[in-house]
Amino acid sequence: MDTQKLIITGGKRIEGEIKVHGAKNSALPLLSAAALTAEGECVIHNCPRLTDVDAACRILNHIGVKCRRDGSSVVTGADSLTCCEVPVSLMREMRSSIVFLGAVLGRTGKCRLSFPGGCELGPRPIDLHIAALREMGAQIKEEHGYLDCTAPEGLKGADISLAFPSVGATENIILAAVLAKGVTTVHNAAREPEIADLADFLRKCGAKISGEGGDVITVQGVDKLHGCEHTVIPDRIAAATYLCCAACAGGELVLSGVNAAHLGAMIPLMQTMGCRIYTFGRDSVYISVRGRLKAPLTVRTMPYPGFPTDAQALLMAVCAGAEGTTVFVENIFENRYRHVSELLRMGCCIKVEGKVAVVQGVKRLSGAELVATDLRGGAALTAAALGAEGVSVISEIHHIDRGYENIELLLRSVGADIKRK
Ligand code: UD1
C-alpha cells in the first residue's frame, strides 16, 4: 500500500519537549456527533491531523455534511445532511466508522453501511451496538455484507444493559439517544475519558446527558441540536507513547498538552519501574529515565480506568529491555500480540500463549527490519527501535499515521535519529 518507511538509529538519548495532539478516539465520535446538528456550525479545535480523521471527514462529506479543516480545527455544517449510506470503501478505510451508525440513524431514521468485518486486532463484533439500537426501536437487517437500519417511527429511549462496557457501543447508544423520544439509560457504560468528551460536546449542542464517566449514563432526548465550539481532549495514548519512547531511549522529556489524570494507570506503573515522572503546571508531565528499568510483575489490560489495551504493545517494548520478567494479560482484544513476532526480530525474549505474553527482559535490543502490524504495535516498534543498538527500518507505516501526527518530526525534535523515506 505505501512504500514509506521509518528509519531509526537507536541509542540516542531523548531530551526536550513534545506537545501532544488531540485524541483520535475522541475526534472520531465528535465528528460523527456533528452530523446530528441541524443548525449552525460545529468548530472542533485540537482536532489531530491523522488519516483516520481525514477518513471521518470524507464520510461526513459523502453524507452531505460540510466539513473543512482550518488549521488545527475542523469546521462542520450539517444543516443539509442528505444521504444515509456510508460506502464500503470508506467503511473499509476506518474500522471505527461504525460510530457513524448511531448518529446517522438518530438524525434521519435511516442508515445503511457495510459490515465493518475484522481488523488487525482480531474480530471486532458489533452485536452490542445492534442489540442496543434494536431496543431503541431500530429495525436492523444484516444482508449481503450490509447493515440496513431504519426507525420508521423514530428511535425511542430504552433501558440498556451492556454485557461489556464497550467504548464504541456506549458512543453509538449516546449518539442515537440524544434525538430519541424519551429517556435512555445505559448500564455498565464505558467510562473512558473519550465518552465524557462526547457528552460534553453534545451538551454544548443542546443535548441532555448525565452520568458520563460513571457506569450509568442517562440521556433525555431533545428535538433538535445546534452547532457549538469545542476543544478535543488530549490524546492519552499518544502521551503514553511518548512516555514509552523516553523509557526505551533514556533521557528527559516534557510532554505538554496532556491530562495527567487520564494516565492514572500508566504513570504509577512506570514509576515503579524506575522512571521519574511528575506532573506540573496545568497540563504538563515530566519524565526522566536513567539506567536500566525494572520489569513490573504483571500488566493486565482492562476497561478504563484500568491499564489501556492501546498501551499494551508500547509498555511491552519498554519491558522487553527491562531487568526481570513481566506477564502481560490482554483482556480486551483477541489477537493483540501481532507486534511480538517483530519484537523477536530485535532479540527480545517473549512467549505468547493465548491472551498471556511472558516478556523476559534482555540487556540489549538490536535494530532490525520490521513491519508495523497495526497502529499501536507500530508505535511500539518505533519506541523499541529508539532504544535498540543499530538501525531499524519499519515498513507499513500507514498504520502508524492513523494515530500519530508527525511522529518522526516530533521525535527528531527531541534528539532521536529517525527519518521517513
Ligand atoms: C475503542 C477504541 C480503540 C480501543 C478500544 C479499547 C475508538 C475508535 N476505538 O474501540 O482504539 O482500543 O476502544 O479502549 O475509540 N465487543 C463485543 N461486541 C460489541 C462491541 C465490542 O463483543 O458489539 C468487544 C470487543 O470484541 C472487544 C471489547 O468488547 O473485545 C472492547 O471493544 P470496545 O470497547 O467496543 O472497543 P472499540 O470501541 O472497538
CSV table of N, CA and C in Angstrom, one decimal, residues 124-244:
chain,number,residue,atom,x,y,z
A,124,ARG,N,-13.8,-7.8,15.6
A,124,ARG,CA,-14.4,-6.7,16.4
A,124,ARG,C,-15.9,-6.7,16.2
A,125,PRO,N,-16.6,-7.5,17.0
A,125,PRO,CA,-18.0,-7.6,16.7
A,125,PRO,C,-18.8,-6.4,17.1
A,126,ILE,N,-20.0,-6.2,16.5
A,126,ILE,CA,-20.8,-5.1,16.9
A,126,ILE,C,-22.2,-5.5,17.4
A,127,ASP,N,-22.2,-6.7,17.9
A,127,ASP,CA,-23.5,-7.2,18.4
A,127,ASP,C,-24.1,-6.4,19.5
A,128,LEU,N,-23.3,-5.8,20.3
A,128,LEU,CA,-23.8,-5.0,21.4
A,128,LEU,C,-24.4,-3.7,20.9
A,129,HIS,N,-23.8,-3.1,19.8
A,129,HIS,CA,-24.3,-1.9,19.2
A,129,HIS,C,-25.7,-2.2,18.6
A,130,ILE,N,-25.8,-3.4,17.9
A,130,ILE,CA,-27.0,-3.7,17.2
A,130,ILE,C,-28.1,-4.0,18.2
A,131,ALA,N,-27.8,-4.8,19.2
A,131,ALA,CA,-28.9,-5.1,20.2
A,131,ALA,C,-29.4,-3.9,20.9
A,132,ALA,N,-28.5,-2.9,21.2
A,132,ALA,CA,-29.0,-1.7,21.9
A,132,ALA,C,-29.9,-0.9,21.0
A,133,LEU,N,-29.5,-0.7,19.7
A,133,LEU,CA,-30.3,0.1,18.8
A,133,LEU,C,-31.6,-0.6,18.5
A,134,ARG,N,-31.6,-1.9,18.5
A,134,ARG,CA,-32.9,-2.6,18.4
A,134,ARG,C,-33.8,-2.3,19.6
A,135,GLU,N,-33.2,-2.3,20.8
A,135,GLU,CA,-34.0,-2.0,22.0
A,135,GLU,C,-34.6,-0.6,21.9
A,136,MET,N,-34.0,0.3,21.1
A,136,MET,CA,-34.4,1.7,20.9
A,136,MET,C,-35.4,1.8,19.8
A,137,GLY,N,-35.8,0.7,19.2
A,137,GLY,CA,-36.8,0.7,18.1
A,137,GLY,C,-36.3,0.6,16.7
A,138,ALA,N,-35.0,0.4,16.6
A,138,ALA,CA,-34.4,0.3,15.2
A,138,ALA,C,-34.7,-1.1,14.6
A,139,GLN,N,-35.0,-1.1,13.3
A,139,GLN,CA,-35.1,-2.4,12.7
A,139,GLN,C,-33.8,-2.6,11.9
A,140,ILE,N,-33.1,-3.6,12.1
A,140,ILE,CA,-31.8,-3.8,11.5
A,140,ILE,C,-31.7,-5.1,10.8
A,141,LYS,N,-31.4,-5.0,9.5
A,141,LYS,CA,-31.2,-6.2,8.7
A,141,LYS,C,-29.8,-6.4,8.3
A,142,GLU,N,-29.3,-7.6,8.4
A,142,GLU,CA,-27.9,-7.8,8.1
A,142,GLU,C,-27.9,-8.7,6.8
A,143,GLU,N,-27.6,-8.1,5.7
A,143,GLU,CA,-27.7,-8.8,4.4
A,143,GLU,C,-26.6,-8.4,3.4
A,144,HIS,N,-26.1,-9.4,2.7
A,144,HIS,CA,-25.1,-9.1,1.7
A,144,HIS,C,-24.0,-8.2,2.1
A,145,GLY,N,-23.6,-8.4,3.4
A,145,GLY,CA,-22.4,-7.6,3.9
A,145,GLY,C,-22.8,-6.2,4.3
A,146,TYR,N,-24.1,-5.9,4.3
A,146,TYR,CA,-24.6,-4.6,4.7
A,146,TYR,C,-25.5,-4.6,5.9
A,147,LEU,N,-25.5,-3.5,6.6
A,147,LEU,CA,-26.4,-3.3,7.7
A,147,LEU,C,-27.4,-2.3,7.2
A,148,ASP,N,-28.7,-2.7,7.2
A,148,ASP,CA,-29.7,-1.8,6.8
A,148,ASP,C,-30.5,-1.4,8.0
A,149,CYS,N,-30.5,-0.2,8.4
A,149,CYS,CA,-31.2,0.2,9.7
A,149,CYS,C,-32.2,1.2,9.4
A,150,THR,N,-33.4,1.0,9.9
A,150,THR,CA,-34.5,2.0,9.8
A,150,THR,C,-35.1,2.2,11.2
A,151,ALA,N,-35.7,3.3,11.4
A,151,ALA,CA,-36.5,3.5,12.6
A,151,ALA,C,-37.8,4.3,12.1
A,152,PRO,N,-38.7,3.5,11.5
A,152,PRO,CA,-39.8,4.2,10.8
A,152,PRO,C,-40.6,5.2,11.8
A,153,GLU,N,-40.7,4.8,13.0
A,153,GLU,CA,-41.4,5.7,14.0
A,153,GLU,C,-40.4,6.5,14.8
A,154,GLY,N,-39.2,6.6,14.4
A,154,GLY,CA,-38.2,7.3,15.2
A,154,GLY,C,-37.7,6.4,16.3
A,155,LEU,N,-36.5,6.8,16.8
A,155,LEU,CA,-36.0,6.0,17.9
A,155,LEU,C,-36.6,6.4,19.2
A,156,LYS,N,-36.7,5.4,20.2
A,156,LYS,CA,-37.3,5.8,21.5
A,156,LYS,C,-36.3,5.4,22.6
A,157,GLY,N,-36.4,6.1,23.7
A,157,GLY,CA,-35.5,5.8,24.8
A,157,GLY,C,-35.7,4.4,25.3
A,158,ALA,N,-34.6,3.8,25.9
A,158,ALA,CA,-34.7,2.5,26.4
A,158,ALA,C,-33.7,2.3,27.6
A,159,ASP,N,-34.0,1.2,28.3
A,159,ASP,CA,-33.1,0.9,29.4
A,159,ASP,C,-32.2,-0.2,28.9
A,160,ILE,N,-30.9,0.1,28.8
A,160,ILE,CA,-30.0,-0.8,28.1
A,160,ILE,C,-28.9,-1.2,29.1
A,161,SER,N,-28.7,-2.5,29.2
A,161,SER,CA,-27.5,-3.0,30.0
A,161,SER,C,-26.5,-3.7,29.1
A,162,LEU,N,-25.3,-3.2,29.1
A,162,LEU,CA,-24.3,-3.7,28.2
A,162,LEU,C,-23.6,-4.9,28.9
A,163,ALA,N,-23.4,-6.0,28.2
A,163,ALA,CA,-22.7,-7.2,28.8
A,163,ALA,C,-21.3,-6.9,29.1
A,164,PHE,N,-20.7,-5.9,28.3
A,164,PHE,CA,-19.3,-5.5,28.4
A,164,PHE,C,-19.3,-4.0,28.2
A,165,PRO,N,-18.5,-3.2,29.0
A,165,PRO,CA,-18.5,-1.8,28.8
A,165,PRO,C,-17.8,-1.3,27.5
A,166,SER,N,-18.4,-1.6,26.4
A,166,SER,CA,-17.8,-1.3,25.1
A,166,SER,C,-17.8,0.2,24.8
A,167,VAL,N,-16.6,0.7,24.4
A,167,VAL,CA,-16.5,2.1,24.1
A,167,VAL,C,-17.4,2.5,23.0
A,168,GLY,N,-17.2,1.7,21.9
A,168,GLY,CA,-18.0,2.0,20.6
A,168,GLY,C,-19.5,1.9,20.8
A,169,ALA,N,-19.9,0.9,21.6
A,169,ALA,CA,-21.3,0.7,21.8
A,169,ALA,C,-21.9,1.8,22.6
A,170,THR,N,-21.2,2.2,23.7
A,170,THR,CA,-21.6,3.3,24.5
A,170,THR,C,-21.8,4.6,23.7
A,171,GLU,N,-20.8,4.8,22.8
A,171,GLU,CA,-20.9,6.0,22.0
A,171,GLU,C,-22.1,6.0,21.0
A,172,ASN,N,-22.2,4.8,20.4
A,172,ASN,CA,-23.4,4.7,19.4
A,172,ASN,C,-24.7,4.9,20.1
A,173,ILE,N,-24.8,4.4,21.4
A,173,ILE,CA,-26.1,4.5,22.1
A,173,ILE,C,-26.3,6.0,22.4
A,174,ILE,N,-25.3,6.6,22.9
A,174,ILE,CA,-25.5,8.1,23.2
A,174,ILE,C,-25.9,8.9,22.0
A,175,LEU,N,-25.2,8.6,20.9
A,175,LEU,CA,-25.4,9.3,19.6
A,175,LEU,C,-26.8,9.1,19.2
A,176,ALA,N,-27.3,7.8,19.3
A,176,ALA,CA,-28.7,7.5,18.9
A,176,ALA,C,-29.7,8.1,19.8
A,177,ALA,N,-29.4,8.2,21.1
A,177,ALA,CA,-30.3,8.6,22.1
A,177,ALA,C,-30.6,10.1,22.2
A,178,VAL,N,-29.6,10.9,21.8
A,178,VAL,CA,-29.8,12.4,22.1
A,178,VAL,C,-31.0,13.0,21.3
A,179,LEU,N,-31.4,12.4,20.2
A,179,LEU,CA,-32.6,12.9,19.5
A,179,LEU,C,-33.8,12.0,19.6
A,180,ALA,N,-33.6,10.9,20.4
A,180,ALA,CA,-34.7,9.9,20.5
A,180,ALA,C,-35.8,10.5,21.4
A,181,LYS,N,-37.0,9.8,21.3
A,181,LYS,CA,-38.1,10.2,22.2
A,181,LYS,C,-37.9,9.6,23.6
A,182,GLY,N,-37.9,10.4,24.6
A,182,GLY,CA,-37.8,9.8,26.0
A,182,GLY,C,-36.4,9.6,26.5
A,183,VAL,N,-36.3,8.8,27.5
A,183,VAL,CA,-35.1,8.7,28.3
A,183,VAL,C,-34.4,7.4,28.0
A,184,THR,N,-33.1,7.4,27.7
A,184,THR,CA,-32.3,6.2,27.6
A,184,THR,C,-31.3,6.1,28.7
A,185,THR,N,-31.2,4.9,29.3
A,185,THR,CA,-30.3,4.7,30.4
A,185,THR,C,-29.3,3.6,29.9
A,186,VAL,N,-28.0,3.8,30.1
A,186,VAL,CA,-27.0,2.8,29.7
A,186,VAL,C,-26.4,2.3,31.0
A,187,HIS,N,-26.6,1.0,31.3
A,187,HIS,CA,-25.9,0.5,32.5
A,187,HIS,C,-24.7,-0.2,32.0
A,188,ASN,N,-23.7,-0.3,32.9
A,188,ASN,CA,-22.4,-0.8,32.6
A,188,ASN,C,-21.7,-0.1,31.3
A,189,ALA,N,-21.9,1.2,31.3
A,189,ALA,CA,-21.4,2.0,30.2
A,189,ALA,C,-19.9,2.1,30.3
A,190,ALA,N,-19.2,2.3,29.2
A,190,ALA,CA,-17.7,2.5,29.2
A,190,ALA,C,-17.5,3.9,29.9
A,191,ARG,N,-16.3,3.9,30.7
A,191,ARG,CA,-16.0,5.1,31.4
A,191,ARG,C,-14.8,5.9,30.9
A,192,GLU,N,-14.4,5.5,29.7
A,192,GLU,CA,-13.2,6.2,29.1
A,192,GLU,C,-13.4,7.7,29.0
A,193,PRO,N,-12.3,8.5,29.1
A,193,PRO,CA,-12.4,9.9,29.0
A,193,PRO,C,-13.1,10.4,27.7
A,194,GLU,N,-12.9,9.6,26.7
A,194,GLU,CA,-13.5,10.0,25.4
A,194,GLU,C,-15.0,10.0,25.4
A,195,ILE,N,-15.6,9.2,26.3
A,195,ILE,CA,-17.0,9.2,26.4
A,195,ILE,C,-17.5,10.5,27.1
A,196,ALA,N,-16.7,10.9,28.1
A,196,ALA,CA,-17.1,12.2,28.7
A,196,ALA,C,-16.9,13.4,27.8
A,197,ASP,N,-15.9,13.3,26.9
A,197,ASP,CA,-15.7,14.3,25.9
A,197,ASP,C,-16.9,14.4,25.0
A,198,LEU,N,-17.3,13.2,24.5
A,198,LEU,CA,-18.5,13.2,23.6
A,198,LEU,C,-19.7,13.8,24.3
A,199,ALA,N,-19.9,13.5,25.6
A,199,ALA,CA,-21.1,14.0,26.3
A,199,ALA,C,-20.9,15.5,26.5
A,200,ASP,N,-19.7,16.0,26.8
A,200,ASP,CA,-19.5,17.5,26.9
A,200,ASP,C,-19.9,18.2,25.6
A,201,PHE,N,-19.4,17.6,24.5
A,201,PHE,CA,-19.6,18.2,23.2
A,201,PHE,C,-21.1,18.3,22.9
A,202,LEU,N,-21.8,17.1,23.1
A,202,LEU,CA,-23.2,17.1,22.8
A,202,LEU,C,-24.1,18.0,23.7
A,203,ARG,N,-23.6,18.1,25.0
A,203,ARG,CA,-24.3,19.0,25.8
A,203,ARG,C,-24.2,20.5,25.3
A,204,LYS,N,-23.0,20.8,24.8
A,204,LYS,CA,-22.9,22.2,24.2
A,204,LYS,C,-23.8,22.4,23.0
A,205,CYS,N,-24.2,21.2,22.4
A,205,CYS,CA,-25.1,21.3,21.2
A,205,CYS,C,-26.5,21.3,21.6
A,206,GLY,N,-26.8,21.2,22.9
A,206,GLY,CA,-28.2,21.2,23.4
A,206,GLY,C,-28.7,19.9,23.9
A,207,ALA,N,-27.8,18.9,23.9
A,207,ALA,CA,-28.3,17.5,24.4
A,207,ALA,C,-28.4,17.5,25.9
A,208,LYS,N,-29.2,16.6,26.4
A,208,LYS,CA,-29.3,16.4,27.9
A,208,LYS,C,-28.7,15.0,28.3
A,209,ILE,N,-27.5,15.1,28.9
A,209,ILE,CA,-26.8,13.8,29.2
A,209,ILE,C,-26.3,14.0,30.6
A,210,SER,N,-26.4,12.9,31.4
A,210,SER,CA,-25.7,12.9,32.7
A,210,SER,C,-25.1,11.6,33.0
A,211,GLY,N,-24.2,11.6,33.9
A,211,GLY,CA,-23.6,10.3,34.4
A,211,GLY,C,-22.4,9.8,33.7
A,212,GLU,N,-22.0,10.5,32.6
A,212,GLU,CA,-20.8,10.1,31.9
A,212,GLU,C,-19.5,10.1,32.8
A,213,GLY,N,-18.7,9.1,32.6
A,213,GLY,CA,-17.5,9.0,33.5
A,213,GLY,C,-17.8,7.9,34.6
A,214,GLY,N,-19.1,7.7,34.8
A,214,GLY,CA,-19.5,6.6,35.7
A,214,GLY,C,-20.1,5.5,34.9
A,215,ASP,N,-20.7,4.5,35.5
A,215,ASP,CA,-21.1,3.4,34.7
A,215,ASP,C,-22.6,3.4,34.4
A,216,VAL,N,-23.3,4.4,34.8
A,216,VAL,CA,-24.7,4.6,34.4
A,216,VAL,C,-24.8,6.0,33.7
A,217,ILE,N,-25.2,6.0,32.4
A,217,ILE,CA,-25.3,7.2,31.7
A,217,ILE,C,-26.8,7.4,31.3
A,218,THR,N,-27.3,8.6,31.5
A,218,THR,CA,-28.7,8.9,31.2
A,218,THR,C,-28.8,9.9,30.2
A,219,VAL,N,-29.6,9.7,29.1
A,219,VAL,CA,-29.8,10.7,28.1
A,219,VAL,C,-31.3,11.0,27.9
A,220,GLN,N,-31.6,12.2,28.0
A,220,GLN,CA,-33.0,12.6,27.8
A,220,GLN,C,-33.1,13.2,26.4
A,221,GLY,N,-33.8,12.6,25.5
A,221,GLY,CA,-33.9,13.0,24.1
A,221,GLY,C,-34.4,14.5,24.0
A,222,VAL,N,-33.9,15.2,23.0
A,222,VAL,CA,-34.4,16.6,22.7
A,222,VAL,C,-34.8,16.6,21.3
A,223,ASP,N,-35.4,17.7,20.9
A,223,ASP,CA,-36.0,17.8,19.5
A,223,ASP,C,-34.9,18.1,18.5
A,224,LYS,N,-33.9,18.9,18.9
A,224,LYS,CA,-33.0,19.4,17.9
A,224,LYS,C,-31.7,19.8,18.5
A,225,LEU,N,-30.6,19.7,17.8
A,225,LEU,CA,-29.3,20.1,18.3
A,225,LEU,C,-28.7,21.2,17.4
A,226,HIS,N,-27.9,22.0,17.9
A,226,HIS,CA,-27.2,23.1,17.2
A,226,HIS,C,-25.7,23.0,17.3
A,227,GLY,N,-25.0,23.7,16.5
A,227,GLY,CA,-23.6,23.7,16.4
A,227,GLY,C,-23.0,24.2,17.7
A,228,CYS,N,-21.7,24.0,17.9
A,228,CYS,CA,-21.0,24.6,19.1
A,228,CYS,C,-19.5,24.6,18.9
A,229,GLU,N,-18.8,25.1,19.8
A,229,GLU,CA,-17.3,25.2,19.7
A,229,GLU,C,-16.8,24.3,20.8
A,230,HIS,N,-15.8,23.5,20.5
A,230,HIS,CA,-15.3,22.5,21.4
A,230,HIS,C,-13.8,22.2,21.2
A,231,THR,N,-13.1,21.9,22.2
A,231,THR,CA,-11.7,21.5,22.1
A,231,THR,C,-11.6,20.1,22.5
A,232,VAL,N,-11.0,19.3,21.6
A,232,VAL,CA,-10.8,17.8,21.8
A,232,VAL,C,-9.9,17.6,23.0
A,233,ILE,N,-10.1,16.6,23.8
A,233,ILE,CA,-9.2,16.4,25.0
A,233,ILE,C,-7.9,15.8,24.4
A,234,PRO,N,-6.8,15.9,25.2
A,234,PRO,CA,-5.5,15.4,24.8
A,234,PRO,C,-5.5,13.9,24.5
A,235,ASP,N,-4.7,13.5,23.7
A,235,ASP,CA,-4.6,12.1,23.3
A,235,ASP,C,-3.8,11.3,24.4
A,236,ARG,N,-4.5,10.6,25.2
A,236,ARG,CA,-3.8,9.9,26.3
A,236,ARG,C,-2.9,8.8,25.8
A,237,ILE,N,-3.3,8.2,24.7
A,237,ILE,CA,-2.4,7.1,24.2
A,237,ILE,C,-1.2,7.7,23.5
A,238,ALA,N,-1.3,8.8,22.8
A,238,ALA,CA,-0.1,9.4,22.2
A,238,ALA,C,0.8,9.9,23.3
A,239,ALA,N,0.2,10.4,24.4
A,239,ALA,CA,1.1,10.8,25.6
A,239,ALA,C,1.8,9.5,26.1
A,240,ALA,N,1.0,8.4,26.3
A,240,ALA,CA,1.7,7.2,26.8
A,240,ALA,C,2.8,6.7,25.8
A,241,THR,N,2.5,6.9,24.6
A,241,THR,CA,3.5,6.5,23.6
A,241,THR,C,4.8,7.3,23.8
A,242,TYR,N,4.8,8.6,23.9
A,242,TYR,CA,6.0,9.3,24.1
A,242,TYR,C,6.7,9.1,25.4
A,243,LEU,N,5.9,8.7,26.5
A,243,LEU,CA,6.5,8.3,27.7
A,243,LEU,C,7.3,7.0,27.5
A,244,CYS,N,6.7,6.1,26.7
A,244,CYS,CA,7.4,4.8,26.5
A,244,CYS,C,8.6,5.0,25.6
